[in-house]
Short mmCIF file of C-alpha atoms and ligand atoms in Angstrom, two decimals:
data_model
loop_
_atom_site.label_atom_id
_atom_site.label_comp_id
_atom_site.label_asym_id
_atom_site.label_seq_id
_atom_site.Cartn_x
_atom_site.Cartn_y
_atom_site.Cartn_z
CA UNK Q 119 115.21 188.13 97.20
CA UNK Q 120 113.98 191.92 98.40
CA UNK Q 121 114.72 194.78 95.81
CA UNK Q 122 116.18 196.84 98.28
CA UNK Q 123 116.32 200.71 99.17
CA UNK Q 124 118.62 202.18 97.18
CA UNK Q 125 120.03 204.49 100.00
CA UNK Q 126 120.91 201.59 101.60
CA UNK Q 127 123.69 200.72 99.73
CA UNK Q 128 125.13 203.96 101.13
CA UNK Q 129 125.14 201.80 104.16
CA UNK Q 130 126.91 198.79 105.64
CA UNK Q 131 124.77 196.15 104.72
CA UNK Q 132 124.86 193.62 107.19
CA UNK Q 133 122.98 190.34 107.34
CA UNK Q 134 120.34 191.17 109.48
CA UNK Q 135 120.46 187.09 110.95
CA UNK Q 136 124.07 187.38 111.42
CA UNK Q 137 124.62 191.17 112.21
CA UNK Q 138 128.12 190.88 109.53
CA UNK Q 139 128.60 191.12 106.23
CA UNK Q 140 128.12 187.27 105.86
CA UNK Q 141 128.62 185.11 102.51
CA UNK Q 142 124.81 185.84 101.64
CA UNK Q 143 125.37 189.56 101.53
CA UNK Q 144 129.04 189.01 99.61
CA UNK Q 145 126.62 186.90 97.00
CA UNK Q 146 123.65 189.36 96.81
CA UNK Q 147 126.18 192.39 96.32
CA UNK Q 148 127.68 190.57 92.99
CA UNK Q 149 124.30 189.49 91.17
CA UNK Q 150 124.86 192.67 88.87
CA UNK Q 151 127.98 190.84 87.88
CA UNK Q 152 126.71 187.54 85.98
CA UNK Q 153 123.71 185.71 84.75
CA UNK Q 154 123.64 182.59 83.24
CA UNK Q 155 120.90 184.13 80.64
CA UNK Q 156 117.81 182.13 81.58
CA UNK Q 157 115.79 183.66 84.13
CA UNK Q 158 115.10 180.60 86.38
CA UNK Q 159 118.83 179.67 86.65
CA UNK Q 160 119.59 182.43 88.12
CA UNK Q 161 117.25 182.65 90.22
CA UNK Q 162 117.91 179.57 91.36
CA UNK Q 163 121.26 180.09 91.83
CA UNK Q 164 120.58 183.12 93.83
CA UNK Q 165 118.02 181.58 95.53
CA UNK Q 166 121.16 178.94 97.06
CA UNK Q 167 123.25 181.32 97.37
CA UNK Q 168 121.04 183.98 99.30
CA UNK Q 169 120.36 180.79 101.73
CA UNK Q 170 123.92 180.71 102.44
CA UNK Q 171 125.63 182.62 105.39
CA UNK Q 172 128.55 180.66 107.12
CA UNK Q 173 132.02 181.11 105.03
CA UNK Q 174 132.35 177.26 105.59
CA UNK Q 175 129.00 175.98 104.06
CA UNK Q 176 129.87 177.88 100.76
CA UNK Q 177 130.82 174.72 98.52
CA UNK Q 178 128.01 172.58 100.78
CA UNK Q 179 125.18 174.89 100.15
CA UNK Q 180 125.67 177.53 97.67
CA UNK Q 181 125.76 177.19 93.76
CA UNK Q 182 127.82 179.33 91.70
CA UNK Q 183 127.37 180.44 87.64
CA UNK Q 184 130.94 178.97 86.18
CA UNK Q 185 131.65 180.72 82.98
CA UNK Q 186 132.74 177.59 80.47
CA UNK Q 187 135.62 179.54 80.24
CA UNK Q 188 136.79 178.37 83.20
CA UNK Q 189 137.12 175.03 82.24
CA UNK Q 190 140.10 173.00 80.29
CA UNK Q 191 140.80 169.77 79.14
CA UNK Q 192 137.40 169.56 78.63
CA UNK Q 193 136.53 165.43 76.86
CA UNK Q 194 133.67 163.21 76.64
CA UNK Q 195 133.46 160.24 78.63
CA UNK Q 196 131.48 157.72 76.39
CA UNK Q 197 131.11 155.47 78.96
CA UNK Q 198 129.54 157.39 81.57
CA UNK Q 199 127.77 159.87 79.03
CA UNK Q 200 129.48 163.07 80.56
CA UNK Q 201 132.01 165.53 79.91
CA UNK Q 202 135.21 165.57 82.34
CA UNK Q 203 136.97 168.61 82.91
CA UNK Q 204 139.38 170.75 84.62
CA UNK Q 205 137.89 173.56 86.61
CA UNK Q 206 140.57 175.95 86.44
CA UNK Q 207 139.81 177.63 89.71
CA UNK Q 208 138.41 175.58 91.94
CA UNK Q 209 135.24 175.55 93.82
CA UNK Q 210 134.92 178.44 96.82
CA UNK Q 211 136.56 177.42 100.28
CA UNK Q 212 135.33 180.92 102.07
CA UNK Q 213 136.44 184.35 102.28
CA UNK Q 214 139.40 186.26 103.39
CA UNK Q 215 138.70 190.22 103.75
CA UNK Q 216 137.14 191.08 100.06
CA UNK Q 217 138.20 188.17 98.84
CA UNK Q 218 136.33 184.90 97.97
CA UNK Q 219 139.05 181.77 98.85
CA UNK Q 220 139.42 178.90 96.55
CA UNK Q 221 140.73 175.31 96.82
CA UNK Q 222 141.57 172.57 94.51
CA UNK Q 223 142.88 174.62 91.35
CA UNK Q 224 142.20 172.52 88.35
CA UNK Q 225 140.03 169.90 90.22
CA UNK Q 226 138.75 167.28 87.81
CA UNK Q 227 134.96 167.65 87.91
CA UNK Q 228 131.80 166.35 84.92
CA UNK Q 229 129.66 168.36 83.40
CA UNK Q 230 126.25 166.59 82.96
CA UNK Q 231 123.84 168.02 80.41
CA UNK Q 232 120.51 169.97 82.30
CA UNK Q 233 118.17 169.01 79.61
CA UNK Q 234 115.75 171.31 81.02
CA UNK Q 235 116.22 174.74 82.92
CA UNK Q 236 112.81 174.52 84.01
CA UNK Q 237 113.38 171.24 86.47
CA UNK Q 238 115.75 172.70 88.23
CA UNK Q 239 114.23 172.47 91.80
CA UNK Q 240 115.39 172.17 95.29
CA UNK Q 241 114.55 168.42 94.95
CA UNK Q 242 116.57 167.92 91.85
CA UNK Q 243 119.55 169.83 93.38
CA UNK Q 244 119.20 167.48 96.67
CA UNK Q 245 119.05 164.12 94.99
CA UNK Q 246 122.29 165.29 92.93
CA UNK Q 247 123.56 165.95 96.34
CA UNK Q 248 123.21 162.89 97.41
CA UNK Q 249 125.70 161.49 94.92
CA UNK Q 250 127.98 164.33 93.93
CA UNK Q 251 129.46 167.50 94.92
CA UNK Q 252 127.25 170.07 93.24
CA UNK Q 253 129.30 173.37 92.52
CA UNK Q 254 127.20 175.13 90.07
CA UNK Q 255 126.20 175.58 86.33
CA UNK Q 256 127.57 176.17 83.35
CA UNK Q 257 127.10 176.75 79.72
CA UNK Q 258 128.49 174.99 76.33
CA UNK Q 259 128.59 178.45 74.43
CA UNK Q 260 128.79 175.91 71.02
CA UNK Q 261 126.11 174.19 71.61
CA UNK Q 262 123.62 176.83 74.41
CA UNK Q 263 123.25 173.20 76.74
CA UNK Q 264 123.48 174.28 80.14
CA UNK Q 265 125.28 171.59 82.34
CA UNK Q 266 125.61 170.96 85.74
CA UNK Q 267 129.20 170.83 87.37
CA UNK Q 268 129.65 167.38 89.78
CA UNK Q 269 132.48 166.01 91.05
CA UNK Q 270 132.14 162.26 92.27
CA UNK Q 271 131.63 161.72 96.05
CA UNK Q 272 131.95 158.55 98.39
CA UNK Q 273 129.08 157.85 99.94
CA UNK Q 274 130.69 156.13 102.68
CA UNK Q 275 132.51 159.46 103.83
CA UNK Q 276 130.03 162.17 102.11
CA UNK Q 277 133.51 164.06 100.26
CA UNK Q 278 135.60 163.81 97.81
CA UNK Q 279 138.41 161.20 99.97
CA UNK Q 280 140.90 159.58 98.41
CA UNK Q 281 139.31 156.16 97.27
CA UNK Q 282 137.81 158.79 94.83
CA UNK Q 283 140.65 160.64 93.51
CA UNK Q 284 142.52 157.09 92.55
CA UNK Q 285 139.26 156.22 90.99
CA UNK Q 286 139.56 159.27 88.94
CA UNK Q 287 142.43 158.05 87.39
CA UNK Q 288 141.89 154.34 86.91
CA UNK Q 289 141.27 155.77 83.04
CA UNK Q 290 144.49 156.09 82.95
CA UNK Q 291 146.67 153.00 83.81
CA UNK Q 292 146.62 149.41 83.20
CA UNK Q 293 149.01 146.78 84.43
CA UNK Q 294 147.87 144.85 80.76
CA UNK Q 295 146.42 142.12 83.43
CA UNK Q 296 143.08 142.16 85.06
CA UNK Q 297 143.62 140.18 87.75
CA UNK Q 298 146.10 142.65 88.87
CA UNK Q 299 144.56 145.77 87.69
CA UNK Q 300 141.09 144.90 89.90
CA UNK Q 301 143.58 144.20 92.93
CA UNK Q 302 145.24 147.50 92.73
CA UNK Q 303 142.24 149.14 92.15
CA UNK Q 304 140.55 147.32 94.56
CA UNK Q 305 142.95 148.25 97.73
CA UNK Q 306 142.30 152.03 95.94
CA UNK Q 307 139.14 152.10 96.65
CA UNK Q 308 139.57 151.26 100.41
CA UNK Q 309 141.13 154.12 100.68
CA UNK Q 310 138.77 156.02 102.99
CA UNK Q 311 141.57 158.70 104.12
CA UNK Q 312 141.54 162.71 103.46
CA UNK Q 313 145.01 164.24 103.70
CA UNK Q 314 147.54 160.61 104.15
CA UNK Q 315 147.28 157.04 102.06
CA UNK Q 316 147.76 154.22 104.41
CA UNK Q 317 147.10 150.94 102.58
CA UNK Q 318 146.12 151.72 98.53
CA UNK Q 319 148.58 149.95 96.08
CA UNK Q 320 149.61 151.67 92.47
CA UNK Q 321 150.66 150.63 89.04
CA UNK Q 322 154.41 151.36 89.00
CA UNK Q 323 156.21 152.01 85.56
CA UNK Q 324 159.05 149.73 85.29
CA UNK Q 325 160.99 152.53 84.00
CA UNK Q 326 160.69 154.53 87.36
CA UNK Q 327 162.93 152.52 89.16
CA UNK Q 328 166.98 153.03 87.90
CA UNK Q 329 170.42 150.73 89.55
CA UNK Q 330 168.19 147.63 89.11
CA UNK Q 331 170.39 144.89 89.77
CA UNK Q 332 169.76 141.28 90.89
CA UNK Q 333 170.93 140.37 94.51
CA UNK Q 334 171.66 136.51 94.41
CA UNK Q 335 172.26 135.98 98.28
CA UNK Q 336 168.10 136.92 98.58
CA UNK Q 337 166.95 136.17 95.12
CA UNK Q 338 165.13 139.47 94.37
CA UNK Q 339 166.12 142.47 92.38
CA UNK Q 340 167.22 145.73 94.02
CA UNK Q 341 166.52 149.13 92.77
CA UNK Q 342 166.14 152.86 93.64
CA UNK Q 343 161.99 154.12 93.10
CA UNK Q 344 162.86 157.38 91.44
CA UNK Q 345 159.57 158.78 92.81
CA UNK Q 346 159.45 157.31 96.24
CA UNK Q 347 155.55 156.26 97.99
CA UNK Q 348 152.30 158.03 97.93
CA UNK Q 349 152.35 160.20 101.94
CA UNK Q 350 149.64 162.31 101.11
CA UNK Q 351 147.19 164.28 99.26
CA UNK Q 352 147.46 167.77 98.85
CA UNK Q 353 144.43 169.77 96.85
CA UNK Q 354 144.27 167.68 93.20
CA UNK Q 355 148.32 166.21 94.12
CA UNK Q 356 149.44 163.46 95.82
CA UNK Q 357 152.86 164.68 97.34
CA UNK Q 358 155.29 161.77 97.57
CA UNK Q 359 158.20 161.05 100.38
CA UNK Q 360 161.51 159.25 100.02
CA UNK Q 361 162.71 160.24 96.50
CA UNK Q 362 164.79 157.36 95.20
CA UNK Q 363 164.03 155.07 98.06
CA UNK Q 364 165.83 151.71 98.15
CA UNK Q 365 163.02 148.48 97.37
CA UNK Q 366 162.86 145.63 96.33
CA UNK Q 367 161.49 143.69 93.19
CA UNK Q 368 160.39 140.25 93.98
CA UNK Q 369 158.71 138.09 90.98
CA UNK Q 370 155.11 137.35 91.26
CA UNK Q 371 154.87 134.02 89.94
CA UNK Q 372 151.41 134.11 89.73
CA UNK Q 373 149.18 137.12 89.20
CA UNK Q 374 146.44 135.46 89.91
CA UNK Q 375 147.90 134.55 93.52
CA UNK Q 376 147.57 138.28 94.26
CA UNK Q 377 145.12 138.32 97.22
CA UNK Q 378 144.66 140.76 100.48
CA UNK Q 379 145.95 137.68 102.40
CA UNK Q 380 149.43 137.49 100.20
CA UNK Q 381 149.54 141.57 100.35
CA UNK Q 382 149.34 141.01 104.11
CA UNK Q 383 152.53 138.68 104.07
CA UNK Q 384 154.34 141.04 101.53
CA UNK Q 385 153.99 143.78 103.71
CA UNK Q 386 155.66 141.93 107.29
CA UNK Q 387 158.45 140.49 104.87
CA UNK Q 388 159.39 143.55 104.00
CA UNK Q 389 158.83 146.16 106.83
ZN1 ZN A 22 123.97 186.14 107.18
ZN1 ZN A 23 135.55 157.45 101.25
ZN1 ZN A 24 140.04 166.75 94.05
#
């Protein structure tokens, strides 16, 4: 970082590499703005951020200084030993006129404990990188820990794809069997697609299908899915098509039978 020549600012200061006003100079002109109160996170902050020009490589390259404000929902995992939280307003997606641009409102991301400010080094930032999305750093205000801000990547794509966003949320349903819960979960994780889901299973809830009735001529139930199937994901949201689609509810005799090979069958029987 250069202190610069205060008349300068009476100028349009460009980014001498790219000859704009580029995301470095957007960065350097709002370090009055924030500090994370310890002198070698922000400098190391700055220090990513000031190595930043391209609008696109913002979330790839730059970190920011979160305010823990802007953070809800904010738990303990016990079982991974970090905290999981909202982030209210997403990481930075590039700029529009003045305007930073965000995406992913309210993306689930972990906060991992920094035990020390001092190790935070371009090596420690890059072997984070090579697991997680690394966003920036923020503070407990309770407790004064700094923490960095991650969100889960797949290694297989290098982003966050959607084999990652349903294992996000296997916290949060069971089938109460775990043959069938590691199935589901299992053709989740597959699920090497950005925007639209092409093979993953889910956990329905009986009660969203309504008309259930038993067909006899076939020998399976029939029933509208309230919610219709997983098309696509859209920022933290899967959007769904075919609201109260017409399926059918066949008895699985044997949980145990469930197997890629019997999914396979499934799927020409009934398409
Ligand atoms: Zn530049
Ligand atoms: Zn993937
Ligand atoms: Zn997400």
């Amino acid at each position: 970082m250069s202190l610069k020549n205060p008349f300068q600012s009476f100028l349009n200061d460009k980014c001498k590499e790219c000859d704009y006003i580029c995301s470095e100079i957007r960065f350097q002109q709002n370090f009055k703005n924030w500090t994370s109160g310890n002198d070698d996170i922000d400098e190391f902050i700055q220090g990513t951020q000031l190595s930043t020009h391209d609008k696109y490589e913002v979330s790839k390259k730059a970190l920011e200084w979160i305010p823990y404000n802007r953070f809800c929902n904010i738990k303990y995992n016990e079982k991974i030993g970090v905290f999981r939280a909202n982030w209210i307003d997403g990481y930075i997606y590039g700029w529009d006129n003045e305007n930073w641009v965000r995406s992913n409102e309210n993306m689930l991301v972990a906060l991992k404990n920094l035990n020390n400010p001092k190790n935070i080094t371009l090596e420690f930032m890059n072997k984070i990188k090579s697991d997680y999305e690394f966003y920036g750093i923020t503070q407990d205000p309770q407790t004064k820990n700094y923490m960095v801000v991650l969100c889960d990547k797949c290694k297989k794509c290098d982003y966050i794809c959607n084999a990652i966003h349903f294992q996000q949320n296997f916290d949060n349903w069971t089938s109460g069997n775990d043959d069938i819960d590691e199935f589901i979960q299992g053709t989740q994780l597959l699920e090497h697609t950005y925007y639209y889901r092409v093979n993953a299973l889910e956990w329905i809830p009986y009660n969203r299908f309504c008309n259930i009735k038993y067909n006899e001529k076939i020998g399976v139930f029939r029933a509208n899915w309230i919610d219709g199937y997983i098309y696509e994901r859209d920022n933290e949201n899967w959007v769904r098509s075919n609201e109260n689609m017409l399926v059918a509810l066949k008895n699985l005799n044997n949980p145990k039978n469930i197997t890629l090979e019997s999914m396979n069958k499934v799927y020409l029987m009934n398409f």
